[in-house]
Amino acid sequence: MAEFIALIPAAGSGSRMGENIPKQYRLLAGKPMIYHALHTLCSITRISTVCVVLAPDDAEWARHDWNEFSGKIQIFNCGGTTRAESVTNGLRALRAGNYAQDQDWILVHDAARPGLSTTLVERLLNQLEDDEVGGLLAVPLADTLKRASDTGRVVRTEPREQLWQAQTPQMFRTKRLLEALEKASASITDDASAIEELGYSPKLVAGDAYNFKVTYPQDMELAELILRERIATRK
Ligand code: CTP
Ligand code: MG
């Protein structure tokens, strides 16, 4: 039986957030941002291991107490200069440590998406466990799309039919994901793109707006509201 393993790339610097500590450690509802995704992924019984990829020079992880997740998490200080490199290095570490076999499922999830719910993870697992390729959480585009000129004026309105915004987790088999990332072009910004470059079509599974990526300073306020509410209604 294939296992389900989560991999959280958390080796970014959060340059668009523009703070002195990487955004995955900014506090949300009293906890470092990464705590929230860890809590969700560790609470899914079918997920056997949650691997966290930190930057080699990470100075923040050790400042916090992660004991409640012990037994389920594996920490690797092997982050790279891009997200794809951090995921690739994490996959190599999982294989080297014999934590992941070729056919095991890997769920790659951004540390910067603290609003992930157990409902979404369960939906992803249920819809993809028998799938040939795998897939990702995503939401259909709601806003009208404008193509801009260099001077910030509308060139044209782009059709939005059949356009989706990719989220994470993105779920693929260990061997194929590693092969895809090792061959991928430098410009890819998610795992599915690497799989697509191999000629496969990942499945789109409905995510939700709470699972947005915290990127800019103004995103912190919304994330704080969502997580406070989530924690208040937990248990
Ligand atoms: N990430 C990573 N290694 C990198 C770059 C990013 O592990 N070299 C991780 C981030 O820590 C984050 C996820 O990939 O959990 C999504 O990346 P993003 O939101 O772009 O975060 P940052 O790269 O840290 O932010 P920015 O692009 O604004 O610098
Ligand atoms: Mg980035």
PDB file of C-alpha atoms and ligand atoms in Angstrom:
ATOM      1  CA  MET A   1       0.000   0.000   0.000  1.00  0.00           C
ATOM      2  CA  ALA A   2       1.323   3.406  -1.003  1.00  0.00           C
ATOM      3  CA  GLU A   3       1.839   5.791   1.899  1.00  0.00           C
ATOM      4  CA  PHE A   4       0.953   9.470   2.042  1.00  0.00           C
ATOM      5  CA  ILE A   5       3.828  11.777   2.988  1.00  0.00           C
ATOM      6  CA  ALA A   6       3.619  15.568   3.304  1.00  0.00           C
ATOM      7  CA  LEU A   7       6.540  17.806   2.369  1.00  0.00           C
ATOM      8  CA  ILE A   8       6.520  21.454   3.428  1.00  0.00           C
ATOM      9  CA  PRO A   9       9.042  23.700   1.670  1.00  0.00           C
ATOM     10  CA  ALA A  10       9.889  26.360   4.269  1.00  0.00           C
ATOM     11  CA  ALA A  11      13.239  27.676   3.109  1.00  0.00           C
ATOM     12  CA  GLY A  12      12.090  30.926   1.507  1.00  0.00           C
ATOM     13  CA  SER A  13      13.054  34.382   2.710  1.00  0.00           C
ATOM     14  CA  GLY A  14       9.680  36.087   2.235  1.00  0.00           C
ATOM     15  CA  SER A  15      11.124  39.004   0.248  1.00  0.00           C
ATOM     16  CA  ARG A  16       7.686  40.350  -0.780  1.00  0.00           C
ATOM     17  CA  MET A  17       6.655  40.427   2.868  1.00  0.00           C
ATOM     18  CA  GLY A  18       9.680  42.610   3.594  1.00  0.00           C
ATOM     19  CA  GLU A  19      10.291  41.791   7.256  1.00  0.00           C
ATOM     20  CA  ASN A  20      13.436  40.832   9.125  1.00  0.00           C
ATOM     21  CA  ILE A  21      12.330  37.261   9.767  1.00  0.00           C
ATOM     22  CA  PRO A  22      11.131  34.874   7.007  1.00  0.00           C
ATOM     23  CA  LYS A  23       7.336  35.017   6.739  1.00  0.00           C
ATOM     24  CA  GLN A  24       6.810  31.356   7.708  1.00  0.00           C
ATOM     25  CA  TYR A  25       7.842  32.380  11.246  1.00  0.00           C
ATOM     26  CA  ARG A  26       5.693  35.523  11.519  1.00  0.00           C
ATOM     27  CA  LEU A  27       3.137  35.002  14.289  1.00  0.00           C
ATOM     28  CA  LEU A  28      -0.476  34.225  13.391  1.00  0.00           C
ATOM     29  CA  ALA A  29      -2.964  33.586  16.198  1.00  0.00           C
ATOM     30  CA  GLY A  30       0.027  33.386  18.553  1.00  0.00           C
ATOM     31  CA  LYS A  31       1.938  30.719  16.613  1.00  0.00           C
ATOM     32  CA  PRO A  32       4.566  30.829  13.849  1.00  0.00           C
ATOM     33  CA  MET A  33       2.787  30.715  10.464  1.00  0.00           C
ATOM     34  CA  ILE A  34       4.180  27.259   9.593  1.00  0.00           C
ATOM     35  CA  TYR A  35       2.638  25.804  12.769  1.00  0.00           C
ATOM     36  CA  HIS A  36      -0.845  25.986  11.270  1.00  0.00           C
ATOM     37  CA  ALA A  37      -0.141  23.904   8.139  1.00  0.00           C
ATOM     38  CA  LEU A  38       1.853  21.460  10.284  1.00  0.00           C
ATOM     39  CA  HIS A  39      -1.061  21.108  12.684  1.00  0.00           C
ATOM     40  CA  THR A  40      -3.490  20.359   9.860  1.00  0.00           C
ATOM     41  CA  LEU A  41      -1.231  17.874   8.040  1.00  0.00           C
ATOM     42  CA  CYS A  42      -0.135  16.069  11.232  1.00  0.00           C
ATOM     43  CA  SER A  43      -3.756  15.584  12.280  1.00  0.00           C
ATOM     44  CA  ILE A  44      -4.563  13.545   9.143  1.00  0.00           C
ATOM     45  CA  THR A  45      -4.195   9.910  10.222  1.00  0.00           C
ATOM     46  CA  ARG A  46      -3.526   8.636   6.704  1.00  0.00           C
ATOM     47  CA  ILE A  47      -0.446  10.874   6.410  1.00  0.00           C
ATOM     48  CA  SER A  48       2.448   8.934   7.911  1.00  0.00           C
ATOM     49  CA  THR A  49       5.238  11.525   7.844  1.00  0.00           C
ATOM     50  CA  VAL A  50       5.383  15.296   7.505  1.00  0.00           C
ATOM     51  CA  CYS A  51       8.750  16.482   6.285  1.00  0.00           C
ATOM     52  CA  VAL A  52       9.817  20.124   6.701  1.00  0.00           C
ATOM     53  CA  VAL A  53      12.549  21.567   4.477  1.00  0.00           C
ATOM     54  CA  LEU A  54      14.389  24.431   6.162  1.00  0.00           C
ATOM     55  CA  ALA A  55      17.125  26.712   4.859  1.00  0.00           C
ATOM     56  CA  PRO A  56      20.605  25.467   5.813  1.00  0.00           C
ATOM     57  CA  ASP A  57      21.126  28.696   7.814  1.00  0.00           C
ATOM     58  CA  ASP A  58      17.636  28.753   9.411  1.00  0.00           C
ATOM     59  CA  ALA A  59      17.852  30.542  12.757  1.00  0.00           C
ATOM     60  CA  GLU A  60      14.162  30.497  13.739  1.00  0.00           C
ATOM     61  CA  TRP A  61      12.934  26.887  13.804  1.00  0.00           C
ATOM     62  CA  ALA A  62      14.888  26.022  16.959  1.00  0.00           C
ATOM     63  CA  ARG A  63      13.387  28.968  18.850  1.00  0.00           C
ATOM     64  CA  HIS A  64       9.997  27.248  19.053  1.00  0.00           C
ATOM     65  CA  ASP A  65       8.643  24.112  20.723  1.00  0.00           C
ATOM     66  CA  TRP A  66       7.507  21.486  18.196  1.00  0.00           C
ATOM     67  CA  ASN A  67       7.068  18.604  20.648  1.00  0.00           C
ATOM     68  CA  GLU A  68       3.384  18.117  19.933  1.00  0.00           C
ATOM     69  CA  PHE A  69       4.345  16.930  16.429  1.00  0.00           C
ATOM     70  CA  SER A  70       7.203  14.646  17.439  1.00  0.00           C
ATOM     71  CA  GLY A  71       6.942  11.153  16.018  1.00  0.00           C
ATOM     72  CA  LYS A  72       5.356  12.486  12.860  1.00  0.00           C
ATOM     73  CA  ILE A  73       7.712  15.206  11.593  1.00  0.00           C
ATOM     74  CA  GLN A  74      11.145  14.997   9.980  1.00  0.00           C
ATOM     75  CA  ILE A  75      13.277  18.118   9.638  1.00  0.00           C
ATOM     76  CA  PHE A  76      15.777  18.530   6.816  1.00  0.00           C
ATOM     77  CA  ASN A  77      18.067  21.573   6.579  1.00  0.00           C
ATOM     78  CA  CYS A  78      18.470  21.221   2.843  1.00  0.00           C
ATOM     79  CA  GLY A  79      16.539  24.135   1.340  1.00  0.00           C
ATOM     80  CA  GLY A  80      17.763  25.532  -1.984  1.00  0.00           C
ATOM     81  CA  THR A  81      17.674  28.888  -3.741  1.00  0.00           C
ATOM     82  CA  THR A  82      14.263  28.267  -5.356  1.00  0.00           C
ATOM     83  CA  ARG A  83      11.113  26.523  -4.152  1.00  0.00           C
ATOM     84  CA  ALA A  84      11.621  23.786  -6.758  1.00  0.00           C
ATOM     85  CA  GLU A  85      15.155  23.210  -5.478  1.00  0.00           C
ATOM     86  CA  SER A  86      13.927  23.002  -1.874  1.00  0.00           C
ATOM     87  CA  VAL A  87      11.284  20.423  -2.847  1.00  0.00           C
ATOM     88  CA  THR A  88      13.816  18.442  -4.907  1.00  0.00           C
ATOM     89  CA  ASN A  89      16.308  18.375  -2.040  1.00  0.00           C
ATOM     90  CA  GLY A  90      13.569  17.371   0.393  1.00  0.00           C
ATOM     91  CA  LEU A  91      12.526  14.478  -1.857  1.00  0.00           C
ATOM     92  CA  ARG A  92      16.135  13.309  -2.100  1.00  0.00           C
ATOM     93  CA  ALA A  93      16.444  13.434   1.698  1.00  0.00           C
ATOM     94  CA  LEU A  94      13.207  11.437   2.091  1.00  0.00           C
ATOM     95  CA  ARG A  95      14.514   8.763  -0.253  1.00  0.00           C
ATOM     96  CA  ALA A  96      18.009   8.695   1.255  1.00  0.00           C
ATOM     97  CA  GLY A  97      16.476   8.222   4.723  1.00  0.00           C
ATOM     98  CA  ASN A  98      14.150   5.512   3.373  1.00  0.00           C
ATOM     99  CA  TYR A  99      11.074   7.492   4.448  1.00  0.00           C
ATOM    100  CA  ALA A 100       9.551   7.458   0.943  1.00  0.00           C
ATOM    101  CA  GLN A 101       9.332   4.676  -1.647  1.00  0.00           C
ATOM    102  CA  ASP A 102       8.905   5.202  -5.412  1.00  0.00           C
ATOM    103  CA  GLN A 103       5.114   4.783  -5.432  1.00  0.00           C
ATOM    104  CA  ASP A 104       4.331   6.664  -2.210  1.00  0.00           C
ATOM    105  CA  TRP A 105       2.287   9.836  -2.585  1.00  0.00           C
ATOM    106  CA  ILE A 106       3.972  13.138  -1.727  1.00  0.00           C
ATOM    107  CA  LEU A 107       1.774  16.091  -0.776  1.00  0.00           C
ATOM    108  CA  VAL A 108       3.825  19.252  -1.266  1.00  0.00           C
ATOM    109  CA  HIS A 109       2.357  22.151   0.731  1.00  0.00           C
ATOM    110  CA  ASP A 110       3.595  25.746   1.111  1.00  0.00           C
ATOM    111  CA  ALA A 111       4.420  26.827   4.663  1.00  0.00           C
ATOM    112  CA  ALA A 112       2.876  30.138   3.591  1.00  0.00           C
ATOM    113  CA  ARG A 113      -0.652  28.663   3.261  1.00  0.00           C
ATOM    114  CA  PRO A 114      -1.695  28.463   6.920  1.00  0.00           C
ATOM    115  CA  GLY A 115      -5.433  28.326   6.126  1.00  0.00           C
ATOM    116  CA  LEU A 116      -5.376  24.747   4.845  1.00  0.00           C
ATOM    117  CA  SER A 117      -8.185  22.737   6.474  1.00  0.00           C
ATOM    118  CA  THR A 118      -8.385  19.003   7.162  1.00  0.00           C
ATOM    119  CA  THR A 119     -11.500  18.947   4.930  1.00  0.00           C
ATOM    120  CA  LEU A 120      -9.417  20.045   1.928  1.00  0.00           C
ATOM    121  CA  VAL A 121      -6.650  17.515   2.618  1.00  0.00           C
ATOM    122  CA  GLU A 122      -9.189  14.689   2.972  1.00  0.00           C
ATOM    123  CA  ARG A 123     -10.858  15.773  -0.289  1.00  0.00           C
ATOM    124  CA  LEU A 124      -7.502  15.727  -2.087  1.00  0.00           C
ATOM    125  CA  LEU A 125      -6.608  12.267  -0.746  1.00  0.00           C
ATOM    126  CA  ASN A 126     -10.054  10.833  -1.559  1.00  0.00           C
ATOM    127  CA  GLN A 127     -10.116  12.204  -5.095  1.00  0.00           C
ATOM    128  CA  LEU A 128      -6.557  11.272  -6.028  1.00  0.00           C
ATOM    129  CA  GLU A 129      -5.581   8.082  -4.196  1.00  0.00           C
ATOM    130  CA  ASP A 130      -6.617   5.905  -7.157  1.00  0.00           C
ATOM    131  CA  ASP A 131      -5.540   8.403  -9.813  1.00  0.00           C
ATOM    132  CA  GLU A 132      -2.873   7.556 -12.337  1.00  0.00           C
ATOM    133  CA  VAL A 133      -1.182  10.990 -12.250  1.00  0.00           C
ATOM    134  CA  GLY A 134      -2.153  12.915  -9.119  1.00  0.00           C
ATOM    135  CA  GLY A 135      -3.157  16.561  -8.932  1.00  0.00           C
ATOM    136  CA  LEU A 136      -3.590  19.692  -6.892  1.00  0.00           C
ATOM    137  CA  LEU A 137      -6.015  21.917  -5.025  1.00  0.00           C
ATOM    138  CA  ALA A 138      -7.130  24.897  -7.089  1.00  0.00           C
ATOM    139  CA  VAL A 139      -9.980  27.408  -7.339  1.00  0.00           C
ATOM    140  CA  PRO A 140     -11.729  28.647 -10.496  1.00  0.00           C
ATOM    141  CA  LEU A 141     -10.856  32.268 -11.247  1.00  0.00           C
ATOM    142  CA  ALA A 142     -13.618  34.617 -10.071  1.00  0.00           C
ATOM    143  CA  ASP A 143     -12.421  38.048 -11.215  1.00  0.00           C
ATOM    144  CA  THR A 144     -12.345  39.425 -14.756  1.00  0.00           C
ATOM    145  CA  LEU A 145      -8.792  39.279 -16.157  1.00  0.00           C
ATOM    146  CA  LYS A 146      -7.084  42.269 -17.800  1.00  0.00           C
ATOM    147  CA  ARG A 147      -3.872  42.175 -19.827  1.00  0.00           C
ATOM    148  CA  ALA A 148      -1.805  45.304 -18.991  1.00  0.00           C
ATOM    149  CA  SER A 149       0.504  47.430 -21.131  1.00  0.00           C
ATOM    150  CA  ASP A 150       3.871  48.758 -19.882  1.00  0.00           C
ATOM    151  CA  THR A 151       2.112  51.994 -18.926  1.00  0.00           C
ATOM    152  CA  GLY A 152      -0.496  50.240 -16.812  1.00  0.00           C
ATOM    153  CA  ARG A 153      -3.395  50.546 -19.250  1.00  0.00           C
ATOM    154  CA  VAL A 154      -5.679  47.757 -20.404  1.00  0.00           C
ATOM    155  CA  VAL A 155      -4.574  46.097 -23.635  1.00  0.00           C
ATOM    156  CA  ARG A 156      -7.471  43.666 -23.599  1.00  0.00           C
ATOM    157  CA  THR A 157      -9.740  41.569 -21.420  1.00  0.00           C
ATOM    158  CA  GLU A 158      -8.683  37.921 -21.288  1.00  0.00           C
ATOM    159  CA  PRO A 159     -11.298  35.157 -21.227  1.00  0.00           C
ATOM    160  CA  ARG A 160     -11.318  33.542 -17.788  1.00  0.00           C
ATOM    161  CA  GLU A 161     -13.309  30.444 -18.705  1.00  0.00           C
ATOM    162  CA  GLN A 162     -11.504  27.309 -17.601  1.00  0.00           C
ATOM    163  CA  LEU A 163      -8.812  29.246 -15.745  1.00  0.00           C
ATOM    164  CA  TRP A 164      -7.978  28.079 -12.224  1.00  0.00           C
ATOM    165  CA  GLN A 165      -5.621  29.405  -9.544  1.00  0.00           C
ATOM    166  CA  ALA A 166      -3.252  26.705  -8.347  1.00  0.00           C
ATOM    167  CA  GLN A 167      -2.945  26.111  -4.609  1.00  0.00           C
ATOM    168  CA  THR A 168      -1.220  23.436  -2.545  1.00  0.00           C
ATOM    169  CA  PRO A 169      -1.049  20.613  -1.487  1.00  0.00           C
ATOM    170  CA  GLN A 170       0.006  19.230  -4.850  1.00  0.00           C
ATOM    171  CA  MET A 171       0.084  15.450  -4.772  1.00  0.00           C
ATOM    172  CA  PHE A 172       2.232  13.187  -6.949  1.00  0.00           C
ATOM    173  CA  ARG A 173       4.128   9.900  -6.650  1.00  0.00           C
ATOM    174  CA  THR A 174       7.658  10.195  -5.243  1.00  0.00           C
ATOM    175  CA  LYS A 175       9.570   8.814  -8.185  1.00  0.00           C
ATOM    176  CA  ARG A 176       7.729  10.715 -10.903  1.00  0.00           C
ATOM    177  CA  LEU A 177       7.810  14.005  -8.972  1.00  0.00           C
ATOM    178  CA  LEU A 178      11.547  13.779  -8.409  1.00  0.00           C
ATOM    179  CA  GLU A 179      12.161  12.901 -12.042  1.00  0.00           C
ATOM    180  CA  ALA A 180       9.926  15.787 -13.151  1.00  0.00           C
ATOM    181  CA  LEU A 181      11.643  18.334 -10.907  1.00  0.00           C
ATOM    182  CA  GLU A 182      15.119  17.194 -11.941  1.00  0.00           C
ATOM    183  CA  LYS A 183      14.208  17.775 -15.613  1.00  0.00           C
ATOM    184  CA  ALA A 184      12.068  20.887 -15.134  1.00  0.00           C
ATOM    185  CA  SER A 185      12.788  24.266 -16.682  1.00  0.00           C
ATOM    186  CA  ALA A 186      14.076  26.951 -14.326  1.00  0.00           C
ATOM    187  CA  SER A 187      10.932  29.083 -14.511  1.00  0.00           C
ATOM    188  CA  ILE A 188       8.435  26.702 -12.872  1.00  0.00           C
ATOM    189  CA  THR A 189       6.714  27.975  -9.710  1.00  0.00           C
ATOM    190  CA  ASP A 190       4.852  24.845  -8.652  1.00  0.00           C
ATOM    191  CA  ASP A 191       5.203  21.054  -8.678  1.00  0.00           C
ATOM    192  CA  ALA A 192       2.365  20.415 -11.124  1.00  0.00           C
ATOM    193  CA  SER A 193       4.169  22.435 -13.837  1.00  0.00           C
ATOM    194  CA  ALA A 194       7.083  20.024 -13.667  1.00  0.00           C
ATOM    195  CA  ILE A 195       4.703  17.058 -14.054  1.00  0.00           C
ATOM    196  CA  GLU A 196       2.968  18.845 -16.967  1.00  0.00           C
ATOM    197  CA  GLU A 197       6.324  19.278 -18.707  1.00  0.00           C
ATOM    198  CA  LEU A 198       6.603  15.471 -18.713  1.00  0.00           C
ATOM    199  CA  GLY A 199       3.311  15.365 -20.648  1.00  0.00           C
ATOM    200  CA  TYR A 200       0.920  14.401 -17.827  1.00  0.00           C
ATOM    201  CA  SER A 201      -2.326  16.192 -16.903  1.00  0.00           C
ATOM    202  CA  PRO A 202      -2.698  16.674 -13.137  1.00  0.00           C
ATOM    203  CA  LYS A 203      -6.278  16.636 -11.812  1.00  0.00           C
ATOM    204  CA  LEU A 204      -7.808  19.835 -10.416  1.00  0.00           C
ATOM    205  CA  VAL A 205      -9.470  19.335  -7.025  1.00  0.00           C
ATOM    206  CA  ALA A 206     -11.606  22.136  -5.552  1.00  0.00           C
ATOM    207  CA  GLY A 207      -9.742  24.149  -2.916  1.00  0.00           C
ATOM    208  CA  ASP A 208     -11.158  27.200  -1.127  1.00  0.00           C
ATOM    209  CA  ALA A 209     -10.361  30.860  -0.531  1.00  0.00           C
ATOM    210  CA  TYR A 210      -9.119  30.230   3.042  1.00  0.00           C
ATOM    211  CA  ASN A 211      -6.162  28.337   1.590  1.00  0.00           C
ATOM    212  CA  PHE A 212      -4.643  31.484   0.032  1.00  0.00           C
ATOM    213  CA  LYS A 213      -0.898  32.138   0.046  1.00  0.00           C
ATOM    214  CA  VAL A 214       0.296  34.775   2.497  1.00  0.00           C
ATOM    215  CA  THR A 215       2.598  36.879   0.325  1.00  0.00           C
ATOM    216  CA  TYR A 216       2.296  40.618   1.097  1.00  0.00           C
ATOM    217  CA  PRO A 217       2.124  42.418   4.467  1.00  0.00           C
ATOM    218  CA  GLN A 218      -1.594  43.134   3.999  1.00  0.00           C
ATOM    219  CA  ASP A 219      -2.296  39.374   3.750  1.00  0.00           C
ATOM    220  CA  MET A 220      -1.381  38.945   7.419  1.00  0.00           C
ATOM    221  CA  GLU A 221      -4.568  40.569   8.712  1.00  0.00           C
ATOM    222  CA  LEU A 222      -6.882  38.237   6.790  1.00  0.00           C
ATOM    223  CA  ALA A 223      -4.828  35.178   7.753  1.00  0.00           C
ATOM    224  CA  GLU A 224      -4.977  36.240  11.425  1.00  0.00           C
ATOM    225  CA  LEU A 225      -8.790  36.477  11.300  1.00  0.00           C
ATOM    226  CA  ILE A 226      -9.151  33.087   9.624  1.00  0.00           C
ATOM    227  CA  LEU A 227      -6.832  31.298  12.052  1.00  0.00           C
ATOM    228  CA  ARG A 228      -8.291  32.856  15.184  1.00  0.00           C
ATOM    229  CA  GLU A 229     -11.720  31.765  14.070  1.00  0.00           C
ATOM    230  CA  ARG A 230     -10.470  28.283  13.186  1.00  0.00           C
ATOM    231  CA  ILE A 231      -8.755  27.829  16.560  1.00  0.00           C
ATOM    232  CA  ALA A 232     -11.790  29.148  18.450  1.00  0.00           C
ATOM    233  CA  THR A 233     -14.078  26.596  16.813  1.00  0.00           C
ATOM    234  CA  ARG A 234     -11.631  23.664  16.990  1.00  0.00           C
ATOM    235  CA  LYS A 235     -12.152  20.844  19.539  1.00  0.00           C
TER     236      LYS A 235
HETATM  237  N1  CTP B   1      10.349  28.236  -0.488  1.00  0.00           N
HETATM  238  C1  CTP B   1      11.409  27.351  -0.223  1.00  0.00           C
HETATM  239  N2  CTP B   1      12.651  27.589  -0.732  1.00  0.00           N
HETATM  240  C2  CTP B   1      12.881  28.670  -1.512  1.00  0.00           C
HETATM  241  C3  CTP B   1      11.811  29.567  -1.813  1.00  0.00           C
HETATM  242  C4  CTP B   1      10.550  29.314  -1.290  1.00  0.00           C
HETATM  243  O1  CTP B   1      11.221  26.384   0.497  1.00  0.00           O
HETATM  244  N3  CTP B   1      14.111  28.889  -1.964  1.00  0.00           N
HETATM  245  C5  CTP B   1       9.040  28.007   0.137  1.00  0.00           C
HETATM  246  C6  CTP B   1       8.582  29.162   1.011  1.00  0.00           C
HETATM  247  O2  CTP B   1       9.178  29.088   2.305  1.00  0.00           O
HETATM  248  C7  CTP B   1       7.076  29.006   1.007  1.00  0.00           C
HETATM  249  C8  CTP B   1       6.784  28.335  -0.337  1.00  0.00           C
HETATM  250  O3  CTP B   1       8.041  27.868  -0.848  1.00  0.00           O
HETATM  251  O4  CTP B   1       6.618  28.153   2.036  1.00  0.00           O
HETATM  252  C9  CTP B   1       6.102  29.285  -1.308  1.00  0.00           C
HETATM  253  O5  CTP B   1       7.013  30.316  -1.672  1.00  0.00           O
HETATM  254  P1  CTP B   1       6.744  31.879  -1.564  1.00  0.00           P
HETATM  255  O6  CTP B   1       5.363  32.148  -1.104  1.00  0.00           O
HETATM  256  O7  CTP B   1       7.234  32.506  -2.820  1.00  0.00           O
HETATM  257  O8  CTP B   1       7.710  32.290  -0.330  1.00  0.00           O
HETATM  258  P2  CTP B   1       9.076  33.087  -0.378  1.00  0.00           P
HETATM  259  O9  CTP B   1       9.875  32.655  -1.552  1.00  0.00           O
HETATM  260  O10 CTP B   1       9.687  32.956   0.978  1.00  0.00           O
HETATM  261  O11 CTP B   1       8.568  34.594  -0.563  1.00  0.00           O
HETATM  262  P3  CTP B   1       9.058  35.650  -1.667  1.00  0.00           P
HETATM  263  O12 CTP B   1       8.840  34.991  -3.001  1.00  0.00           O
HETATM  264  O13 CTP B   1       8.186  36.851  -1.439  1.00  0.00           O
HETATM  265  O14 CTP B   1      10.511  35.911  -1.370  1.00  0.00           O
HETATM  266 MG    MG B   2       9.158  32.922  -3.573  1.00  0.00          MG
END
